PDB file of C-alpha atoms in Angstrom:
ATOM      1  CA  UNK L  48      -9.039 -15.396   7.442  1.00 90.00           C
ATOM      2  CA  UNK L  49      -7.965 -11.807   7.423  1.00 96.00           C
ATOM      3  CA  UNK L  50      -4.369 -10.610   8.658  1.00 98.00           C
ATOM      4  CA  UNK L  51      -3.260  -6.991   9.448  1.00 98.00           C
ATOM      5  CA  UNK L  52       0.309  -5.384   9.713  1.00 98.00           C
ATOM      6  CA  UNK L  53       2.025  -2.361   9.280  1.00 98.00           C
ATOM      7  CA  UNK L  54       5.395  -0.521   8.507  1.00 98.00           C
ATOM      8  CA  UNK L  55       7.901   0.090  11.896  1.00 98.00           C
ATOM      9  CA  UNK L  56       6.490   3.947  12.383  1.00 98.00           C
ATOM     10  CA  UNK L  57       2.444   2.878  11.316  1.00 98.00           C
ATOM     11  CA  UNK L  58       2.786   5.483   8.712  1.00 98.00           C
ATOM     12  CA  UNK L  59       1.490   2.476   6.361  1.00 98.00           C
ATOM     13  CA  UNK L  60      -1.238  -0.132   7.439  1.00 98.00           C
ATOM     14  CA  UNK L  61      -2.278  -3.279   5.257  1.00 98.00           C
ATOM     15  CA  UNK L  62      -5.150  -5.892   5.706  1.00 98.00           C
ATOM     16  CA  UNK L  63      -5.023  -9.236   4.257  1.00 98.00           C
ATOM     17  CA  UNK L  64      -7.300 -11.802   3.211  1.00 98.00           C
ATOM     18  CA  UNK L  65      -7.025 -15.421   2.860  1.00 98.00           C
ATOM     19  CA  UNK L  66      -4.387 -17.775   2.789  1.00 97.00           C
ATOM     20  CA  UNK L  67      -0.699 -17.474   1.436  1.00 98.00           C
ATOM     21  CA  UNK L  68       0.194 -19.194  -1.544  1.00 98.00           C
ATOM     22  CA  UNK L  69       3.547 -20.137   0.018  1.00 98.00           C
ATOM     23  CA  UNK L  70       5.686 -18.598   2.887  1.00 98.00           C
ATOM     24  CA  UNK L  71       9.446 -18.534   2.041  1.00 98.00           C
ATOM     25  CA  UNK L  72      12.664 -17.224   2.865  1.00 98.00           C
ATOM     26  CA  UNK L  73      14.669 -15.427   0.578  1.00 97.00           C
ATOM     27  CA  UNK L  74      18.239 -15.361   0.926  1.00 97.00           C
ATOM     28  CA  UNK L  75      18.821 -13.847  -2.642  1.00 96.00           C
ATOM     29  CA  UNK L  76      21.370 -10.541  -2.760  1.00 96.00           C
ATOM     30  CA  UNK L  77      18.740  -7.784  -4.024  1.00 94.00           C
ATOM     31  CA  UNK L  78      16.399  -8.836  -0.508  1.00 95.00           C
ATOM     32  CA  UNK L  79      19.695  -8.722   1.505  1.00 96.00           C
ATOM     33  CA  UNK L  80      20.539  -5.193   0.085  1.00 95.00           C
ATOM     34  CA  UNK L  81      17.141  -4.149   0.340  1.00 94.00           C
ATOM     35  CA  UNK L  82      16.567  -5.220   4.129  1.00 95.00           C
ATOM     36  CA  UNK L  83      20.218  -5.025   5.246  1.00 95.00           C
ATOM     37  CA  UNK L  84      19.435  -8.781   6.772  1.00 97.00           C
ATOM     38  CA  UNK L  85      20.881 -12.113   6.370  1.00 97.00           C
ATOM     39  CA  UNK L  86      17.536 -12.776   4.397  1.00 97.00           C
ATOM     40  CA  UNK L  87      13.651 -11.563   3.917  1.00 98.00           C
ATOM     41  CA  UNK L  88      10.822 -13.774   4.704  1.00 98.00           C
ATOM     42  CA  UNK L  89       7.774 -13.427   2.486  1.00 98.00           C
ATOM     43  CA  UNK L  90       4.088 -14.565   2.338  1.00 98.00           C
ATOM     44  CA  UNK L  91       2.762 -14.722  -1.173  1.00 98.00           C
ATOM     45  CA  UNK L  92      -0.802 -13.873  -2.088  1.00 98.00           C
ATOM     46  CA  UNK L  93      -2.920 -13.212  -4.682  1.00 98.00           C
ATOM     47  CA  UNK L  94      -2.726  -9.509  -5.405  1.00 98.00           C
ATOM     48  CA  UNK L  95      -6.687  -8.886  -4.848  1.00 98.00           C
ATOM     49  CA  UNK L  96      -5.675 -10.515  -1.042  1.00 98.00           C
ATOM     50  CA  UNK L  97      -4.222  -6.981  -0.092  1.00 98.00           C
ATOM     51  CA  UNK L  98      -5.396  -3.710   0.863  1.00 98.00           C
ATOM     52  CA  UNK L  99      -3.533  -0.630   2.212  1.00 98.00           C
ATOM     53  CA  UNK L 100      -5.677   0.794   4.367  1.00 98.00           C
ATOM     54  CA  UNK L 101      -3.178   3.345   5.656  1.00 98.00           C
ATOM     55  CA  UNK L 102      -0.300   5.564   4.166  1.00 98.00           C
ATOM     56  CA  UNK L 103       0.937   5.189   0.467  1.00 98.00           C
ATOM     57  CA  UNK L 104       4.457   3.245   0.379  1.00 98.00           C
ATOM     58  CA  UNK L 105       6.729   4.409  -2.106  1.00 98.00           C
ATOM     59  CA  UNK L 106       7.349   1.514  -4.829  1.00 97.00           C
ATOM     60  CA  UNK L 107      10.887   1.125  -6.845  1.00 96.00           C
ATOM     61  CA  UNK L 108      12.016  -0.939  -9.705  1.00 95.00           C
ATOM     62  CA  UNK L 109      14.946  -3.007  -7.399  1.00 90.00           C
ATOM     63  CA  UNK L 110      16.388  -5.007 -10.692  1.00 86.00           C
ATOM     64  CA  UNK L 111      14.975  -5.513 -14.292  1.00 90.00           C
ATOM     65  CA  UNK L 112      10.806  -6.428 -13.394  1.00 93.00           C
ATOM     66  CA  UNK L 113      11.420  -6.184  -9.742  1.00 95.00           C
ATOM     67  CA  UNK L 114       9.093  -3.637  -7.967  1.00 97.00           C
ATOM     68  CA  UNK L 115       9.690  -3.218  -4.127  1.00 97.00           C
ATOM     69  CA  UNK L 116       7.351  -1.526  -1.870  1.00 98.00           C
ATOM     70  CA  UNK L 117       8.372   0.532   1.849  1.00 98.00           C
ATOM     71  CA  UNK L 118       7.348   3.305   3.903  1.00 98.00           C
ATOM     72  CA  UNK L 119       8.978   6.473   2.980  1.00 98.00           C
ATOM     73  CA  UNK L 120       8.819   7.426   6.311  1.00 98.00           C
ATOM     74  CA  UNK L 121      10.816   4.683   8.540  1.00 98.00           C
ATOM     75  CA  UNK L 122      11.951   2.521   5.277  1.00 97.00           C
ATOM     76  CA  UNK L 123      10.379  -0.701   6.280  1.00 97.00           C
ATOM     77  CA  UNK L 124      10.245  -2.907   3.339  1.00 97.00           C
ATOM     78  CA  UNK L 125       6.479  -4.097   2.977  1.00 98.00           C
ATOM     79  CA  UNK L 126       5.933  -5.494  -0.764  1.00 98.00           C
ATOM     80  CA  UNK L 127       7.111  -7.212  -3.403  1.00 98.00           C
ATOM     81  CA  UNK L 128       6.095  -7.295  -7.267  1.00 98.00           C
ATOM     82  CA  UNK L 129       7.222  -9.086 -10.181  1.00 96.00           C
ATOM     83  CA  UNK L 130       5.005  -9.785 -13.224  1.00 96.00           C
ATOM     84  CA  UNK L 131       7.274 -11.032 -14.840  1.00 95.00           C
ATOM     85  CA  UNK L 132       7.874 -14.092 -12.831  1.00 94.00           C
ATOM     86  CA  UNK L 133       4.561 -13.822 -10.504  1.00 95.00           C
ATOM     87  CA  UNK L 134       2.052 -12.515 -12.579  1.00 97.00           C
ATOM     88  CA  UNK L 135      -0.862 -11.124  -9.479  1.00 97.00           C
ATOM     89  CA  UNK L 136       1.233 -11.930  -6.923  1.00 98.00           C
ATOM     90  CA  UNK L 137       2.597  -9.851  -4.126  1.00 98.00           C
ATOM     91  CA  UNK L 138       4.782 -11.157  -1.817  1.00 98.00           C
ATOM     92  CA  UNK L 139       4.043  -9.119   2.042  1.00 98.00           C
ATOM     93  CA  UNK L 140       7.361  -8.963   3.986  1.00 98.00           C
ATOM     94  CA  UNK L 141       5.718 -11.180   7.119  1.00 98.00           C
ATOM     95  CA  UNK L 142       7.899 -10.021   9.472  1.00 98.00           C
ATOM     96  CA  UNK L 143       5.298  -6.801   9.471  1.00 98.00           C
ATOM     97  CA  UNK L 144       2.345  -9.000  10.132  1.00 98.00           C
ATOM     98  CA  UNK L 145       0.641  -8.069  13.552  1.00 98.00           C
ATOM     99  CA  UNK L 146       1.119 -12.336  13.976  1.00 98.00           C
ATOM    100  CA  UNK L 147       4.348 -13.082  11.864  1.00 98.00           C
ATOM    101  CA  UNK L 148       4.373 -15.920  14.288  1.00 98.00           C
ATOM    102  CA  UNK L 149       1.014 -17.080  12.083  1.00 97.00           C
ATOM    103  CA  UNK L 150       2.575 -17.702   9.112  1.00 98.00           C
ATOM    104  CA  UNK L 151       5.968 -19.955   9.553  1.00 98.00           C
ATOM    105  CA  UNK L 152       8.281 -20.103   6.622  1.00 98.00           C
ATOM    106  CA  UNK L 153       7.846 -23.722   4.902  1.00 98.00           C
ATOM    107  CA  UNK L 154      10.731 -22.985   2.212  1.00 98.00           C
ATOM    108  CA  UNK L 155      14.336 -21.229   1.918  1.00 97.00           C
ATOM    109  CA  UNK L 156      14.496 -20.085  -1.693  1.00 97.00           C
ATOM    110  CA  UNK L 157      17.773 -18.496  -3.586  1.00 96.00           C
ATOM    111  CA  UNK L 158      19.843 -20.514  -1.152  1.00 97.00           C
ATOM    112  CA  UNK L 159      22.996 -19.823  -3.978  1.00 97.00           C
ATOM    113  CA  UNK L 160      23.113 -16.486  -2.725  1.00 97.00           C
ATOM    114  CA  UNK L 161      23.031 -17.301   0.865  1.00 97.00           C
ATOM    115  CA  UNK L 162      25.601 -15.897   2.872  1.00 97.00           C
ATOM    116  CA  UNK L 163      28.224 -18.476   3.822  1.00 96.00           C
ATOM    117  CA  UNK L 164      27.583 -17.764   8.077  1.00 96.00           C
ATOM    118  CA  UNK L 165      23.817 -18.769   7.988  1.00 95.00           C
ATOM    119  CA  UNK L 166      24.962 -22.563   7.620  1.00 93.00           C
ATOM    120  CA  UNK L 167      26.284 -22.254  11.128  1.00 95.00           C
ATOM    121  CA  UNK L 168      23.464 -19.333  13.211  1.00 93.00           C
ATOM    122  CA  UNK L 169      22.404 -22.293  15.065  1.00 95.00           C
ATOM    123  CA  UNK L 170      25.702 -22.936  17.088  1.00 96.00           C
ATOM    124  CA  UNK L 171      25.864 -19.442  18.008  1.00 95.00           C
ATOM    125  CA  UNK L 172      25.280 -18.614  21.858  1.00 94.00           C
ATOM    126  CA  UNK L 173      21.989 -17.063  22.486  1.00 95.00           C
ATOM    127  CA  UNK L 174      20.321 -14.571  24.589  1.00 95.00           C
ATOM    128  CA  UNK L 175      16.833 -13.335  25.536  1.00 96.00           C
ATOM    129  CA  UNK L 176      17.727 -10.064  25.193  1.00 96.00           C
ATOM    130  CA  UNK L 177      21.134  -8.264  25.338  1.00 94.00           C
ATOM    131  CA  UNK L 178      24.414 -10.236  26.669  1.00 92.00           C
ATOM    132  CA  UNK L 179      25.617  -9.011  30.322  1.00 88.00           C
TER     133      UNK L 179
END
């Protein structure tokens, strides 16, 4: 199966191939920093899984063996490296999927770090769009 997405301006374009290892959500501080969101879901795949077939993102050490990837244009976060911990893994932010409906989290990892609200987002009122 192949998946495309792409940064918020289309400045960067990715294809991917196959299936993800594992589809998480990460609620740890350096993805809530790095987003400026509650939390950052991510598909992992095998590095040979992705191509950029668009753009260049820019890539930064975040913390220690942490290497982010995002368009330098809009800032969208897009990748994730660590070889320390995931040796040929990236992790694809899959909110920037064409589908990110295709891929549904199945875990919530770095729940420590969580911030203490998200234990109650269900009970808050909800809208289709914008309150009148």
């Amino acid at each position: 199966m192949s998946r495309s997405g792409q940064c918020l301006c289309g400045a960067v374009k990715y294809e991917l191939v196959g299936e993800p290892n594992t589809v998480a959500l990460c609620h740890c501080r350096d993805c809530q920093r790095s987003a400026g969101a509650p939390m950052v879901a991510w598909a992992m795949f095998p590095e040979a899984a992705l191509t950029v077939i668009q753009g260049q993102p820019k890539t930064i050490n975040s913390s220690g063996t942490a290497m982010r990837s995002f368009c330098v244009d809009c800032g969208s976060g897009l990748f994730y490296r660590n070889e320390a911990f995931l040796p040929g893994i990236v992790d694809v932010q899959s909110a920037t999927l064409d589908d990110p409906d295709a891929l549904p989290p199945g875990v919530q990892i770095q729940t420590a770090e969580r911030l203490g609200w998200m234990g109650r987002i269900h009970e808050l009122p909800e809208f289709d769009r914008f309150p009148e």
